[in-house]
Short mmCIF file of C-alpha atoms in Angstrom, two decimals:
data_model
loop_
_atom_site.label_atom_id
_atom_site.label_comp_id
_atom_site.label_asym_id
_atom_site.label_seq_id
_atom_site.Cartn_x
_atom_site.Cartn_y
_atom_site.Cartn_z
CA MET A 1 149.42 -43.17 182.41
CA PHE A 2 145.71 -43.65 183.59
CA ASN A 3 145.65 -45.94 186.96
CA HIS A 4 141.85 -46.36 186.23
CA LEU A 5 139.50 -47.25 183.19
CA SER A 6 135.90 -45.84 183.33
CA VAL A 7 133.08 -48.44 182.70
CA GLY A 8 129.87 -46.80 182.92
CA LEU A 9 129.38 -45.41 186.13
CA ARG A 10 132.34 -47.28 188.01
CA THR A 11 135.88 -47.36 187.64
CA VAL A 12 137.99 -50.33 187.07
CA PRO A 13 141.65 -50.66 188.13
CA ALA A 14 144.21 -50.89 185.32
CA SER A 15 145.19 -54.21 186.34
CA SER A 16 142.01 -55.77 185.49
CA ARG A 17 142.59 -54.25 181.91
CA PHE A 18 142.92 -56.29 178.76
CA LEU A 19 144.51 -54.98 175.92
CA MET A 20 143.94 -56.24 172.25
CA GLY A 21 145.13 -54.10 169.66
CA SER A 22 144.62 -50.30 170.29
CA ARG A 23 141.42 -50.83 172.27
CA ALA A 24 141.18 -51.52 176.04
CA PHE A 25 138.71 -53.83 177.48
CA SER A 26 137.66 -54.65 181.06
CA TYR A 27 136.07 -57.19 182.94
CA VAL A 28 133.37 -56.54 184.88
CA PRO A 29 132.81 -58.95 188.03
CA ARG A 30 129.64 -60.29 188.94
CA SER A 31 128.96 -58.73 192.18
CA ALA A 32 129.06 -55.37 190.41
CA LEU A 33 125.76 -56.18 188.69
CA THR A 34 124.26 -56.12 192.14
CA ALA A 35 124.50 -52.34 192.46
CA PHE A 36 121.90 -51.91 189.82
CA ARG A 37 119.38 -54.31 191.42
CA ALA A 38 116.19 -52.52 192.69
CA ALA A 39 114.41 -53.84 195.73
CA THR A 40 111.08 -53.81 194.43
CA PRO A 41 108.06 -55.41 196.28
CA SER A 42 107.62 -58.40 193.93
CA THR A 43 111.49 -59.40 194.47
CA LEU A 44 111.35 -59.14 198.24
CA ASN A 45 108.03 -61.26 198.27
CA SER A 46 109.47 -63.71 196.24
CA SER A 47 112.55 -64.41 198.20
CA LEU A 48 110.22 -64.16 201.13
CA ALA A 49 108.28 -67.06 199.90
CA GLY A 50 111.38 -68.81 199.11
CA ARG A 51 114.55 -69.70 200.83
CA GLU A 52 115.03 -66.91 202.93
CA SER A 53 114.13 -64.93 205.75
CA THR A 54 113.68 -61.28 206.50
CA ALA A 55 116.63 -61.37 208.57
CA ASN A 56 119.03 -62.71 205.65
CA ILE A 57 117.73 -60.02 203.48
CA ALA A 58 118.20 -57.30 205.86
CA MET A 59 121.71 -58.43 206.21
CA GLY A 60 122.36 -58.57 202.57
CA SER A 61 122.16 -62.61 201.81
CA PRO A 62 124.90 -64.34 199.55
CA LEU A 63 121.43 -65.19 197.47
CA LEU A 64 121.04 -61.67 196.41
CA ALA A 65 124.57 -61.48 195.15
CA VAL A 66 123.46 -63.30 191.91
CA PRO A 67 120.61 -61.61 190.05
CA THR A 68 118.03 -62.98 188.61
CA MET A 69 117.61 -63.96 184.41
CA GLY A 70 115.39 -61.24 183.90
CA LEU A 71 117.85 -58.79 185.41
CA MET A 72 120.65 -60.27 183.60
CA SER A 73 118.69 -59.93 180.27
CA SER A 74 117.78 -56.56 180.78
CA LEU A 75 121.41 -55.34 181.64
CA ALA A 76 123.38 -57.18 179.42
CA GLY A 77 122.83 -54.55 176.45
CA ALA A 78 124.43 -51.92 178.87
CA LEU A 79 127.21 -53.84 180.15
CA GLN A 80 128.06 -55.74 177.03
CA VAL A 81 131.74 -56.00 176.01
CA ARG A 82 132.14 -56.96 172.23
CA TRP A 83 135.24 -58.61 171.43
CA LYS A 84 134.52 -58.81 167.61
CA SER A 85 136.63 -56.51 165.16
CA ARG A 86 135.21 -55.13 162.36
CA GLY A 87 135.76 -53.51 159.10
CA HIS A 88 138.71 -56.14 158.12
CA THR A 89 136.92 -58.09 155.34
CA PHE A 90 137.77 -56.29 152.21
CA GLN A 91 141.26 -56.92 151.09
CA PRO A 92 141.90 -55.60 147.58
CA ASN A 93 143.33 -57.25 144.80
CA THR A 94 143.47 -55.13 141.29
CA LEU A 95 144.16 -58.58 139.61
CA LYS A 96 141.14 -60.26 140.73
CA ARG A 97 139.07 -57.27 140.19
CA LYS A 98 140.27 -56.45 136.47
CA ARG A 99 139.92 -60.14 135.64
CA LYS A 100 136.36 -60.45 136.82
CA PHE A 101 135.07 -57.08 135.98
CA GLY A 102 137.39 -55.12 133.50
CA PHE A 103 137.02 -54.66 129.86
CA LEU A 104 138.28 -57.71 128.76
CA ALA A 105 135.80 -59.82 130.78
CA LYS A 106 132.84 -57.69 129.70
CA MET A 107 134.10 -58.10 125.81
CA ARG A 108 133.94 -62.07 126.49
CA ALA A 109 130.33 -61.86 127.66
CA LYS A 110 127.52 -61.07 125.83
CA LEU A 111 125.85 -58.74 128.58
CA GLY A 112 129.36 -57.27 128.93
CA ARG A 113 129.41 -55.88 125.61
CA VAL A 114 125.97 -54.74 125.87
CA ILE A 115 127.07 -52.68 128.79
CA ILE A 116 130.02 -51.66 127.07
CA SER A 117 128.00 -50.39 124.06
CA ARG A 118 125.58 -48.54 126.61
CA ARG A 119 128.13 -46.74 128.25
CA ARG A 120 130.22 -45.70 124.85
CA ALA A 121 126.68 -44.49 123.59
CA LYS A 122 126.04 -42.24 126.72
CA GLY A 123 129.50 -41.00 126.35
CA ARG A 124 131.52 -42.06 129.55
CA TRP A 125 134.70 -41.90 129.41
CA TYR A 126 135.46 -44.78 131.55
CA LEU A 127 134.37 -47.86 129.94
CA SER A 128 135.22 -50.40 132.55
CA HIS A 129 137.92 -51.00 135.30
#
């Protein structure tokens, strides 16, 4: 079918896909995040003052391969993969619904009888479930 799955601006081979149900999720390696890192003067100055020299920056130091936490938090929303499935909480059960909100349950309670009489006075065809 498809040999590559598109994720953002890059494609991921089908071998790195995980299938859960009918959705396909892909694994984005940490090195993919370095493509989004912009070389600003503040990052260059902090790296110069830190542990590396200008030669290491020009050659692509391994210390630059891991983005800073500020960059990680700003890109987390764009690259985040959610594994949560939604919409499976309502499991209808007619017996429970009628027992809790049905006509006989309303007739047992004082406020329920008030609701039934109000709906009768209004002319509702369906007084309860």
